[in-house]
mmCIF file of C-alpha atoms in Angstrom:
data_model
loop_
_atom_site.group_PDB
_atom_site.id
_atom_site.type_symbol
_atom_site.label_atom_id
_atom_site.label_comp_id
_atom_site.label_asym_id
_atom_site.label_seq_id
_atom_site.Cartn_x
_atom_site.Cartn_y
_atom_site.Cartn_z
ATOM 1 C CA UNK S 1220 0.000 0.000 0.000
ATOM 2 C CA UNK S 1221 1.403 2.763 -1.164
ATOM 3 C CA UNK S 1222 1.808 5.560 1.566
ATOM 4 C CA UNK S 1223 0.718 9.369 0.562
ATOM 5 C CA UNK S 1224 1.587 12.395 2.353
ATOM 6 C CA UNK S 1225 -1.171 15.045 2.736
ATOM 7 C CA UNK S 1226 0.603 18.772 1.877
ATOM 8 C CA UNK S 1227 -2.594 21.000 2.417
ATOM 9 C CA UNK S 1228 -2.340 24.322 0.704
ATOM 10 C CA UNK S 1229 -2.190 26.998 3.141
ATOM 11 C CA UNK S 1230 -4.690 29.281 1.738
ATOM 12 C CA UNK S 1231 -8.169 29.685 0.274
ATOM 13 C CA UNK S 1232 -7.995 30.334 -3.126
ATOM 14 C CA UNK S 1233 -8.637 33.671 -4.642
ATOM 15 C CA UNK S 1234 -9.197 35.801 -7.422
ATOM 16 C CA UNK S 1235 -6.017 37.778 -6.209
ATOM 17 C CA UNK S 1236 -3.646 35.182 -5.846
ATOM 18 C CA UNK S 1237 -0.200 36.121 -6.194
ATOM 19 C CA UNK S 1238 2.905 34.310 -7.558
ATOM 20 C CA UNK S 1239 5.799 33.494 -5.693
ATOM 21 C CA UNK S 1240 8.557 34.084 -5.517
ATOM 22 C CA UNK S 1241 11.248 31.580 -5.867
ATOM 23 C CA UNK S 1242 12.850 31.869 -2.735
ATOM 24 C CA UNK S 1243 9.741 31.464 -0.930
ATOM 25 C CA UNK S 1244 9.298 27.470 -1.559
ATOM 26 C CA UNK S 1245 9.941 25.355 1.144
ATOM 27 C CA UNK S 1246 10.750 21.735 1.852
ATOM 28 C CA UNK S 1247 7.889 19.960 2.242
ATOM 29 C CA UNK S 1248 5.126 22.419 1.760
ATOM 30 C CA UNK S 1249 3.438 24.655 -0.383
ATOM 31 C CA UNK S 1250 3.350 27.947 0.424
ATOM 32 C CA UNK S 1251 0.617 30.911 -0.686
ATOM 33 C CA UNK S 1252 -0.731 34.018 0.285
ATOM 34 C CA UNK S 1253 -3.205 33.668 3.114
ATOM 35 C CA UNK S 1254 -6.264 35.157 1.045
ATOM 36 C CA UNK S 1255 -8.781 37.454 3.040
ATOM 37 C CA UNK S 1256 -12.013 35.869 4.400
ATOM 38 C CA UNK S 1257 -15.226 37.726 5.324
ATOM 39 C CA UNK S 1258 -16.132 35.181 7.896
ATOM 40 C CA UNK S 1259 -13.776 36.341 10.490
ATOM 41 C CA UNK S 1260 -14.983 39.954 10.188
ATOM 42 C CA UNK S 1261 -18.644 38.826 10.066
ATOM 43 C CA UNK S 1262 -18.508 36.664 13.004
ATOM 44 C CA UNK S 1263 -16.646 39.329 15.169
ATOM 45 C CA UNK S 1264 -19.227 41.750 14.182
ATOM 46 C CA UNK S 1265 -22.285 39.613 15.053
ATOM 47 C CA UNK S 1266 -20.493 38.224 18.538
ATOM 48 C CA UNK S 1267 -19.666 42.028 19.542
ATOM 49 C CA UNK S 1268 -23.666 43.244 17.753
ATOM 50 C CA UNK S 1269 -25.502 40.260 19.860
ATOM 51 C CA UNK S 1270 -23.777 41.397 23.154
ATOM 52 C CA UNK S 1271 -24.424 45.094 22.537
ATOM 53 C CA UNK S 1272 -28.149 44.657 21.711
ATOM 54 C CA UNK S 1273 -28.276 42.595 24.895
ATOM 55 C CA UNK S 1274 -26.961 44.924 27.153
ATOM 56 C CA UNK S 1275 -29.103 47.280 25.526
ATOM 57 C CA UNK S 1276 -32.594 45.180 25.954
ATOM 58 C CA UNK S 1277 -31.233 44.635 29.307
ATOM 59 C CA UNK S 1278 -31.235 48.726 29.792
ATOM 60 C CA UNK S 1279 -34.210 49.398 28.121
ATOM 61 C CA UNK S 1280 -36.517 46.652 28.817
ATOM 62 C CA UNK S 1281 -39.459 47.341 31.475
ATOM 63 C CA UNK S 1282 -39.524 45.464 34.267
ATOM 64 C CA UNK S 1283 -39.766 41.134 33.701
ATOM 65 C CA UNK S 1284 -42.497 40.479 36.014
ATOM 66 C CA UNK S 1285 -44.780 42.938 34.288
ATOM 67 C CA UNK S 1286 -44.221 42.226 30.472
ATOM 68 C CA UNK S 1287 -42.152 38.692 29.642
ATOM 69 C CA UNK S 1288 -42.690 38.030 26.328
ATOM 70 C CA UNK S 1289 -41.275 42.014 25.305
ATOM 71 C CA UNK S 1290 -38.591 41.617 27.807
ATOM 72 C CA UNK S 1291 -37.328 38.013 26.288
ATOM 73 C CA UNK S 1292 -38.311 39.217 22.536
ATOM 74 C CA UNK S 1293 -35.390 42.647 23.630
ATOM 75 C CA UNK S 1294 -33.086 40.174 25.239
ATOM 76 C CA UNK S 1295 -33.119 37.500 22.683
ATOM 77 C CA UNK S 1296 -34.127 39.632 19.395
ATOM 78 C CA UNK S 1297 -31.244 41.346 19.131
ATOM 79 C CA UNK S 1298 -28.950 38.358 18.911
ATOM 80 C CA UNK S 1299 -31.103 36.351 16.541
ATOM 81 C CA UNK S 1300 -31.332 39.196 14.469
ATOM 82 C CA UNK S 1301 -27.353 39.498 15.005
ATOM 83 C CA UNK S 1302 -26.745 35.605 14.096
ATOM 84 C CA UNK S 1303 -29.128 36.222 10.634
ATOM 85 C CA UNK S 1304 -28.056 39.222 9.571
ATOM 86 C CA UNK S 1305 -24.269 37.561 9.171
ATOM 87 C CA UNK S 1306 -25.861 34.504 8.144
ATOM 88 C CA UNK S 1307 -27.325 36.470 5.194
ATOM 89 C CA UNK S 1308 -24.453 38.131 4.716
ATOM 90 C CA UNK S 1309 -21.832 35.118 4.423
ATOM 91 C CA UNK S 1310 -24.556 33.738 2.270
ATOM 92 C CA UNK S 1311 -24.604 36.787 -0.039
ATOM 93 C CA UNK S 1312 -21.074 36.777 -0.118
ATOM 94 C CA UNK S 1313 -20.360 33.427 -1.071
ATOM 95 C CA UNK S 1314 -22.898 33.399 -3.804
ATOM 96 C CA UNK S 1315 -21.387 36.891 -5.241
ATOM 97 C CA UNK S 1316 -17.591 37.168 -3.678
ATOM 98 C CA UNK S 1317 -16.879 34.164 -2.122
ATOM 99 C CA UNK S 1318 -14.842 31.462 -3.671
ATOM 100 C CA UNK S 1319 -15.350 29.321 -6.197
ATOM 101 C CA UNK S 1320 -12.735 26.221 -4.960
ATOM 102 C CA UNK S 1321 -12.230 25.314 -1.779
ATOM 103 C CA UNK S 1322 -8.383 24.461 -0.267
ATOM 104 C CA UNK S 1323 -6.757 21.792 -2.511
ATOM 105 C CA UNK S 1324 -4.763 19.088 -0.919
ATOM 106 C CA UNK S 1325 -1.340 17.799 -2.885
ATOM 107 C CA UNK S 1326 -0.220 14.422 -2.202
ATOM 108 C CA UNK S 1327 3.021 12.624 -3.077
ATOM 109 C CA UNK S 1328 4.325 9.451 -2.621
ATOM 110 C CA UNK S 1329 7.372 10.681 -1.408
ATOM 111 C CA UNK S 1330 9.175 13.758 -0.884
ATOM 112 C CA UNK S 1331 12.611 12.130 -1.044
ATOM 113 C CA UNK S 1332 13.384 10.471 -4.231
ATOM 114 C CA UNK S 1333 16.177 8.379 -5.733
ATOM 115 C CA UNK S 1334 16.866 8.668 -9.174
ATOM 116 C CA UNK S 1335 15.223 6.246 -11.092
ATOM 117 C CA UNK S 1336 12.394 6.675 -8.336
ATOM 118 C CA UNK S 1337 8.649 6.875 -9.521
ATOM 119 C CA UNK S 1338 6.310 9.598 -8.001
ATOM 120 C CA UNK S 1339 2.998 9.592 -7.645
ATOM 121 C CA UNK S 1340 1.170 13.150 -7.260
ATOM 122 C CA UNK S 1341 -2.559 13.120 -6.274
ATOM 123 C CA UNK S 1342 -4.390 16.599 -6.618
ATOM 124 C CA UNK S 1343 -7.841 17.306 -4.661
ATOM 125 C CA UNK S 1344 -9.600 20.335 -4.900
ATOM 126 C CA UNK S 1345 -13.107 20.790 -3.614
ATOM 127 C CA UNK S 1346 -15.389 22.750 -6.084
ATOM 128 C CA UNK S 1347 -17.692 25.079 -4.223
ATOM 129 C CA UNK S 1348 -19.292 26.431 -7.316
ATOM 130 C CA UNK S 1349 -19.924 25.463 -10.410
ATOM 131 C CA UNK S 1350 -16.385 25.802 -12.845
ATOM 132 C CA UNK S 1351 -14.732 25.146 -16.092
ATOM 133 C CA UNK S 1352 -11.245 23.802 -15.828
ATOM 134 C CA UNK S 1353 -9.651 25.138 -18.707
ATOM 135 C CA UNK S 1354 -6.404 22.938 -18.794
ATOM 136 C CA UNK S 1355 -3.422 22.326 -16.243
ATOM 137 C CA UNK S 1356 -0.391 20.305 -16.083
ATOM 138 C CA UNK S 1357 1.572 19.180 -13.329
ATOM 139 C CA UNK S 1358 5.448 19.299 -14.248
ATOM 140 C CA UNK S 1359 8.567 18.167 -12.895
ATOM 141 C CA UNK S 1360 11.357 20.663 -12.766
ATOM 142 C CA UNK S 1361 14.992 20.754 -12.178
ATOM 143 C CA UNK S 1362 15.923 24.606 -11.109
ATOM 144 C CA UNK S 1363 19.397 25.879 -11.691
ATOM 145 C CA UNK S 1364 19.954 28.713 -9.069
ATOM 146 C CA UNK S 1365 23.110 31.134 -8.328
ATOM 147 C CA UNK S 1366 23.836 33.807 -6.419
ATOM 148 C CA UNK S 1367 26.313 35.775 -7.407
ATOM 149 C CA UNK S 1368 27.980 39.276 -6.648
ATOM 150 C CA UNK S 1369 26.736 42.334 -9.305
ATOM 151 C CA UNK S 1370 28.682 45.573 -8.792
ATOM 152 C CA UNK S 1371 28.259 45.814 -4.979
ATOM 153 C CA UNK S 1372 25.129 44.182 -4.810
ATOM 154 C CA UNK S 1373 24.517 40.472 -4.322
ATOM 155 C CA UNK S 1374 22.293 39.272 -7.554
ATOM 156 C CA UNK S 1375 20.241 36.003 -8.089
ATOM 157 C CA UNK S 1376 18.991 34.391 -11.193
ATOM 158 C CA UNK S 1377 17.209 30.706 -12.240
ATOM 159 C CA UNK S 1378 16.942 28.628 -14.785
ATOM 160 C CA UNK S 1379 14.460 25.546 -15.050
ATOM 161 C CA UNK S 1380 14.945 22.745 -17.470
ATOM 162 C CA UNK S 1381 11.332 20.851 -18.079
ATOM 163 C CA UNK S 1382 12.040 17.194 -17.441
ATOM 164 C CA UNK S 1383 8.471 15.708 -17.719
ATOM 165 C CA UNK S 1384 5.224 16.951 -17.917
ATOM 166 C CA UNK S 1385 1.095 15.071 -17.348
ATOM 167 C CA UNK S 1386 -1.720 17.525 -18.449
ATOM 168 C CA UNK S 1387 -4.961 18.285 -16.404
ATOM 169 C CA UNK S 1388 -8.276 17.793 -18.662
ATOM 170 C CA UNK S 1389 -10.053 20.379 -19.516
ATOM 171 C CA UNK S 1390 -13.194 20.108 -18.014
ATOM 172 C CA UNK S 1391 -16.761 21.446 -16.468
ATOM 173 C CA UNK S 1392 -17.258 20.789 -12.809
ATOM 174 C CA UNK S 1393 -20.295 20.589 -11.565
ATOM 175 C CA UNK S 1394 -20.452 22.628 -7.278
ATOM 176 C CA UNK S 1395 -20.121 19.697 -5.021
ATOM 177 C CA UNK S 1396 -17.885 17.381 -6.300
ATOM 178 C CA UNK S 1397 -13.939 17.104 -5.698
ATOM 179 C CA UNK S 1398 -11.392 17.353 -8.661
ATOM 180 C CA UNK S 1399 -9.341 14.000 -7.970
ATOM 181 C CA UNK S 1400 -5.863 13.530 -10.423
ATOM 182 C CA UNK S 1401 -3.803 11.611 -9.959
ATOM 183 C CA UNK S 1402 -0.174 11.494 -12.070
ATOM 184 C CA UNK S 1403 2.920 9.124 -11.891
ATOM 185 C CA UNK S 1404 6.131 10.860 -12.586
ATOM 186 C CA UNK S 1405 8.951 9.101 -13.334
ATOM 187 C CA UNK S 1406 12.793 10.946 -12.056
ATOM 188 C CA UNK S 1407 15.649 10.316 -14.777
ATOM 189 C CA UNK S 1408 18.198 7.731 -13.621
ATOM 190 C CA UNK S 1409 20.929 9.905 -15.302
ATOM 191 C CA UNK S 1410 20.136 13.370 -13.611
ATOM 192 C CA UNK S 1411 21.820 15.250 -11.188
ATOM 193 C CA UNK S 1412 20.487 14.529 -7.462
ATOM 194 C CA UNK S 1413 19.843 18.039 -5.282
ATOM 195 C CA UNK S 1414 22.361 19.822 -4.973
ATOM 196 C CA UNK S 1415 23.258 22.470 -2.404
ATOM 197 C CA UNK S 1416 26.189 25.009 -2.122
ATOM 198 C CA UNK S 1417 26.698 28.684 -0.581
ATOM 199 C CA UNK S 1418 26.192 30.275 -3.997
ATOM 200 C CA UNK S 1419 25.138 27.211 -6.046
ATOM 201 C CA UNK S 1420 21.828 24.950 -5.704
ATOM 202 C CA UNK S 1421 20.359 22.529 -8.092
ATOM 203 C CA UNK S 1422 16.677 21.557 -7.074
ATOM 204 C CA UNK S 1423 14.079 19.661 -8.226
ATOM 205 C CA UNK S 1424 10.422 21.166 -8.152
ATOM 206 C CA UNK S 1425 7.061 19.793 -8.852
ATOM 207 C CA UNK S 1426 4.863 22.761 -10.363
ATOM 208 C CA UNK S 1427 0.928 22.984 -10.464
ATOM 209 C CA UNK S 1428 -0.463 24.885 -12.707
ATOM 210 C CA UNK S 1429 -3.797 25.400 -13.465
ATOM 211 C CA UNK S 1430 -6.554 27.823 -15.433
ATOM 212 C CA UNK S 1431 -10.280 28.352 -14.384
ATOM 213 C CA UNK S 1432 -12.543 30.376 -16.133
ATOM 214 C CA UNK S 1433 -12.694 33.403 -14.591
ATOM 215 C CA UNK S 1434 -9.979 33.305 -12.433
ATOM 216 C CA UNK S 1435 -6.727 33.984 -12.468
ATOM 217 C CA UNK S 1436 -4.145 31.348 -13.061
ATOM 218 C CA UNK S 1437 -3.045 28.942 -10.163
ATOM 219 C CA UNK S 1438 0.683 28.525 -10.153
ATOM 220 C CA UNK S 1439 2.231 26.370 -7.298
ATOM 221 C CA UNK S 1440 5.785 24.851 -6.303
ATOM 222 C CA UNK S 1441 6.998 22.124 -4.271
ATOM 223 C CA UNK S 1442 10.269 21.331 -3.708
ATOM 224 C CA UNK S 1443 11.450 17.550 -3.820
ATOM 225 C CA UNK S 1444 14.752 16.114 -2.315
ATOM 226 C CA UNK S 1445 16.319 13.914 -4.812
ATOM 227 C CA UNK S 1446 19.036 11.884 -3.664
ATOM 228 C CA UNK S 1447 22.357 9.813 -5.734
ATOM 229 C CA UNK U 509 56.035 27.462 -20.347
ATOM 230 C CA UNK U 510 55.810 24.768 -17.788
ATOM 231 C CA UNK U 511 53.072 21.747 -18.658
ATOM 232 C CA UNK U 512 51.808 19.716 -16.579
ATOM 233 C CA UNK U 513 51.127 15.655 -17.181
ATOM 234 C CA UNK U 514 48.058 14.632 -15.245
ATOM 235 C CA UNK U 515 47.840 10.493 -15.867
ATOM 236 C CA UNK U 516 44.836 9.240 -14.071
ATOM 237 C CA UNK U 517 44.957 5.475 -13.069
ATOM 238 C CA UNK U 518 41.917 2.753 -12.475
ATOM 239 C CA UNK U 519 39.103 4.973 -14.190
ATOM 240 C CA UNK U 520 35.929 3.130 -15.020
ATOM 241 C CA UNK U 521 36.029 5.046 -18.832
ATOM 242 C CA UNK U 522 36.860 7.551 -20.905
ATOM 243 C CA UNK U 523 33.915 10.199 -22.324
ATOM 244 C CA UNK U 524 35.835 12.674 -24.791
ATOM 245 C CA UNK U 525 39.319 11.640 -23.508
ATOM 246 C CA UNK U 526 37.980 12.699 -19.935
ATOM 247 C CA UNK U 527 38.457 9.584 -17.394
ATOM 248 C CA UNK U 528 35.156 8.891 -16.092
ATOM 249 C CA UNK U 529 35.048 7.792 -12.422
ATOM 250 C CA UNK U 530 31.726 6.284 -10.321
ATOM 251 C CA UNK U 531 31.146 8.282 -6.801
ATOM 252 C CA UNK U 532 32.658 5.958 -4.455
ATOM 253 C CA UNK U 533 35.958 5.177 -6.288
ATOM 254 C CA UNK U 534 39.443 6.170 -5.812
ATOM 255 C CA UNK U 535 40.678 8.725 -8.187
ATOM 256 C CA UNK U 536 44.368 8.138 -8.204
ATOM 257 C CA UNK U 537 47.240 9.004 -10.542
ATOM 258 C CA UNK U 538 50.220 10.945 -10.563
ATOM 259 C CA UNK U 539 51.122 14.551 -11.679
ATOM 260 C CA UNK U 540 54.370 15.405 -13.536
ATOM 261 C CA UNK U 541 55.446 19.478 -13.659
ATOM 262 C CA UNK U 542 57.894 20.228 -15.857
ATOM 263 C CA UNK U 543 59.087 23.763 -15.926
ATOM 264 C CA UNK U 544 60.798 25.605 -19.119
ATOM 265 C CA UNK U 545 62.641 27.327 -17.129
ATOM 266 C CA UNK U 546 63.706 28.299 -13.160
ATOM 267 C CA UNK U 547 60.830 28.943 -10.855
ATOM 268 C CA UNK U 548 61.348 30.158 -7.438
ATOM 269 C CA UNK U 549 58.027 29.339 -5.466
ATOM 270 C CA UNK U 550 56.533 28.976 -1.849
ATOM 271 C CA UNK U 551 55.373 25.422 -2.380
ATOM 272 C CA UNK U 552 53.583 23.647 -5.027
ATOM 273 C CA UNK U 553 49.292 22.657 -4.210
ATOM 274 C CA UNK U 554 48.002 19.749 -5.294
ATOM 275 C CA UNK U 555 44.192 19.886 -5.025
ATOM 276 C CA UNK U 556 41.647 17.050 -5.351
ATOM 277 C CA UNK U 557 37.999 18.054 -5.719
ATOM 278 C CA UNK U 558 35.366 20.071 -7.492
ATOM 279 C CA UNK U 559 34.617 23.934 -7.825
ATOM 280 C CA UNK U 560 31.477 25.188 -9.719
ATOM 281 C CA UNK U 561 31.819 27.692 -12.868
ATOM 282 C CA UNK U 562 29.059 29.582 -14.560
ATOM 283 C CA UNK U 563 26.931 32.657 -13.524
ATOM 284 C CA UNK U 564 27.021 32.141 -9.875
ATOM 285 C CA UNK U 565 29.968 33.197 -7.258
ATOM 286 C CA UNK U 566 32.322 29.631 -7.563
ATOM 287 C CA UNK U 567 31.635 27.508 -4.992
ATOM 288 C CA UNK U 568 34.580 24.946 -4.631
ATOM 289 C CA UNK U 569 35.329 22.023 -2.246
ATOM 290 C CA UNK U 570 38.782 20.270 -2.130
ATOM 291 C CA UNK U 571 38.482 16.343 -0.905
ATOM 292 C CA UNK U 572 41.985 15.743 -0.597
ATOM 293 C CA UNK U 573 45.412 18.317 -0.429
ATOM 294 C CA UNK U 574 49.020 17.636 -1.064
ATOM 295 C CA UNK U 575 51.781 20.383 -0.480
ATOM 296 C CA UNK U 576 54.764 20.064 -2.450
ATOM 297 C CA UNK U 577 57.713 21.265 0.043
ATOM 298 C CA UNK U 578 59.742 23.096 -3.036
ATOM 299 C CA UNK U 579 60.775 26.427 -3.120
ATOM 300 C CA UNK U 580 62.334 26.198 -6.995
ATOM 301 C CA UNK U 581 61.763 24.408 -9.779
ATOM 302 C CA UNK U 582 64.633 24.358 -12.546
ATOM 303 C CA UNK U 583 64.173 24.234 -16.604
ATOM 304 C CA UNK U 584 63.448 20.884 -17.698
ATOM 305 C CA UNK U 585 63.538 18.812 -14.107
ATOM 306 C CA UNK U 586 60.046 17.185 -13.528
ATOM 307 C CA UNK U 587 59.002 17.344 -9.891
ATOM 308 C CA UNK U 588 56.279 15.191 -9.714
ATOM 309 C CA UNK U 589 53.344 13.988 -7.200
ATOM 310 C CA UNK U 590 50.868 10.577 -6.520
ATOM 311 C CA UNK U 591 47.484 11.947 -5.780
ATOM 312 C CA UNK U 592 44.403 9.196 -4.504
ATOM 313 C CA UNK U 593 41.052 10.821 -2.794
ATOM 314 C CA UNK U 594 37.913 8.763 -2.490
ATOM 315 C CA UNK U 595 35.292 10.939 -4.293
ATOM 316 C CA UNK U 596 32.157 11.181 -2.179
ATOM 317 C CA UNK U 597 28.547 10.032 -3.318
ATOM 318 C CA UNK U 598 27.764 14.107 -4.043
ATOM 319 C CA UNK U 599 28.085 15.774 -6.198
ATOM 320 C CA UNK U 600 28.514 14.363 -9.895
ATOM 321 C CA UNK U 601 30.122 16.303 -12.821
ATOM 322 C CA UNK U 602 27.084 18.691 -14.195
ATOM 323 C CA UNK U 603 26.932 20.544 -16.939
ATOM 324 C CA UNK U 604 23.916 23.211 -17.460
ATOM 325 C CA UNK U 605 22.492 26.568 -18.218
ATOM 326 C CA UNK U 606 23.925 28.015 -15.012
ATOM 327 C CA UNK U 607 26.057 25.593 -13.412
ATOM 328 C CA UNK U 608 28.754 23.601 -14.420
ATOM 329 C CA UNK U 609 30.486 21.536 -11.504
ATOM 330 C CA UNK U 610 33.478 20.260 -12.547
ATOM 331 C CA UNK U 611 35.937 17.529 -10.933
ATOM 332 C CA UNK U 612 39.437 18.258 -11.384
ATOM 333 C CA UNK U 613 42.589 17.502 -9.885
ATOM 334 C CA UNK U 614 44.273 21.573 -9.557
ATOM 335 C CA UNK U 615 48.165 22.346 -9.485
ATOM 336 C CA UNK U 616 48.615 25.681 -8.148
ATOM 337 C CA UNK U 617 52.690 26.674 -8.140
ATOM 338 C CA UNK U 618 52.761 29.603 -5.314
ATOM 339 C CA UNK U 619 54.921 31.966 -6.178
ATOM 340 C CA UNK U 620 54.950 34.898 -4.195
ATOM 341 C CA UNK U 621 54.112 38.622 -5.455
ATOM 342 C CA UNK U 622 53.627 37.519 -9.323
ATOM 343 C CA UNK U 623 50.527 35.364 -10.816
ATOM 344 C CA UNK U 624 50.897 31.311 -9.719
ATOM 345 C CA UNK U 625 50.955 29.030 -12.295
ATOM 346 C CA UNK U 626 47.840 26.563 -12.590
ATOM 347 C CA UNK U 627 46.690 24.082 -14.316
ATOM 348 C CA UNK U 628 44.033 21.139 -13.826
ATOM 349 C CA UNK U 629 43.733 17.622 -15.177
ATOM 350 C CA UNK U 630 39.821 17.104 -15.404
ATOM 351 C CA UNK U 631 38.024 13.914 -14.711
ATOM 352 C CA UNK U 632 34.577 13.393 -14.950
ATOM 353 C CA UNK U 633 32.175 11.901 -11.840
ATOM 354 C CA UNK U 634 29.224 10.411 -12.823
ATOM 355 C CA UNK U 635 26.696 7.247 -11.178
ATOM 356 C CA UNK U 636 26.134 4.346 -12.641
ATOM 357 C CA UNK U 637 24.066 3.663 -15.339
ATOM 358 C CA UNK U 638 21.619 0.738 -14.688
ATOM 359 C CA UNK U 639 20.130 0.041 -17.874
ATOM 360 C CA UNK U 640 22.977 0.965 -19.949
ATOM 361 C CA UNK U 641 26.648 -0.029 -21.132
ATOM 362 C CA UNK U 642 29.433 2.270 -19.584
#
């Protein structure tokens, strides 16, 4: 049984995602911009509303003994009407703002490789709304990248040579379901393992890319030790 | 003019008369300098190991180092050297857009307040290849 290690996406996807840059990639995980939610914001409203209308039913409202049902409909109103008006509002905002795709999970077989070594890549990603995948490909990279010294200024530059490549169907998705690919990648026996120096690195990367309609394209690295 | 003789011994093959080596095996040979004419120098360096060319800042590492105790070197008398160092599993001789990492086996003659002399007898590190014929 072949054993698959979950690397969640740290981020909700976004009409604003950004790229990243290339130092930004990490062993083992995928990194993105944390994109804004409204729920946060909504929630912290309606906690701090329900407690203000309270105190203010509690202020305002005659005396118990005399009228119940207008002293529980000030005590209790307010925080109903707190807990539906951001229910209507997340609700608005989903179906107008909110996002269409909900966090993808990567998995790989591995995230140290011999050469030679076959790698299996499963991609997940929830779809909250109805979408058209437009195309994708997942791709296996090996990055050149050097540091070096520019006037008095330390410079960096990259190179990536394309070593193989699987395609993502294009595709409509129905709200609901889960996009499941999965790919099998195979590394070259005769390439150059990882490679780390001060100024120096060879790396090998496994890049997601992907297009909705609509939104803007999704662009992803991983980084993958491969050992001699 | 002095040259320098580099003959490698026990190499698995030769790729573009470049001795090809596995990671793992003893690179061993002998180095002959012959000077053209007298040389007064600090020492002579022998240097086993690999150093990186290309676009970046050279990064170099050097497995194995023999001094030469000789402060001059007359016209025509070899002064020579056995080098062996076990090359290590990492890295292997690369060649890209970037990077080259190269395996070599450097002579530096120190000479003090002028330019050394250098020169390098390359060998090539690469694994085995499983499927193929080396």
């Amino acid at each position: 049984m072949e054993q698959l290690y979950p690397l969640v996406f740290n981020h909700t996807y976004f009409l604003t995602q950004k790229s990243q840059q290339p130092q930004k990639y990490k062993q083992g995980r995928v990194f993105s911009k944390q994109a804004p939610t409204l729920s946060t914001f909504a929630g912290a409203i309606a906690i701090i509303g329900g407690i203000g209308a309270f105190i203010f039913a509690m202020i305002l409202a005659p005396d118990p003994e005399e009228s119940l049902p207008l002293f529980l409909m000030l005590c209790l109103g307010p925080p109903v009407g707190a807990f539906l008006f951001y229910y209507l509002v997340m609700r608005l905002w989903f179906l107008f703002v909110g996002p269409r795709l909900g966090e993808p999970r990567l998995m790989v077989s591995a995230s140290w490789l011999r050469l030679g070594d076959e790698l299996s890549v499963t991609y997940q990603q929830p779809i909250l709304k109805d979408s058209v995948l437009l195309g994708g490909t997942v791709e296996l990279i090996v990055r050149e990248s050097v540091r070096y010294t520019c006037g008095t200024d330390i410079c960096y530059a990259h190179h990536d040579h394309l070593i193989t490549s699987e395609a993502f169907h294009s595709q409509s998705l129905p709200a609901g379901m889960t996009l499941n690919e999965r790919f099998r990648l195979t590394i070259p026996e005769d390439s150059m393992p990882t490679f780390g120096a001060k100024n120096n690195k060879i790396g090998w990367l496994l890049r997601i890319t992907l297009s909705f309609e609509s939104l803007s394209k999704y662009d992803e690295l991983f980084e993958i030790t491969v050992t001699a | 003019m002095t040259t320098m003789q580099f003959n490698f011994r026990d190499y698995r093959s030769m790729y573009d008369n470049t001795p090809v080596f596995y990671p793992g095996d003893r690179v061993a040979g002998q180095v002959v300098i012959v000077p053209d004419q007298a040389v007064s120098c600090r020492n002579i360096r022998v240097d086993v190991g690999w150093y990186t060319q290309g676009k970046g800042d050279r990064d170099r590492e050097i497995i194995h180092q023999y001094i030469i105790d000789v402060q001059r070197l007359e016209p025509g008398v070899p002064v020579s050297q056995q080098f062996a160092a076990d090359i290590p599993t990492m890295p292997y001789t690369f060649s890209g857009h970037l990077i080259n990492i190269i395996w070599a086996v450097q002579v530096t003659v120190d000479i003090a307040m002028r330019g050394d002399i250098n020169g390098a007898g390359l060998f090539i590190v690469r694994p085995p290849q499983k499927h193929g014929i080396d």
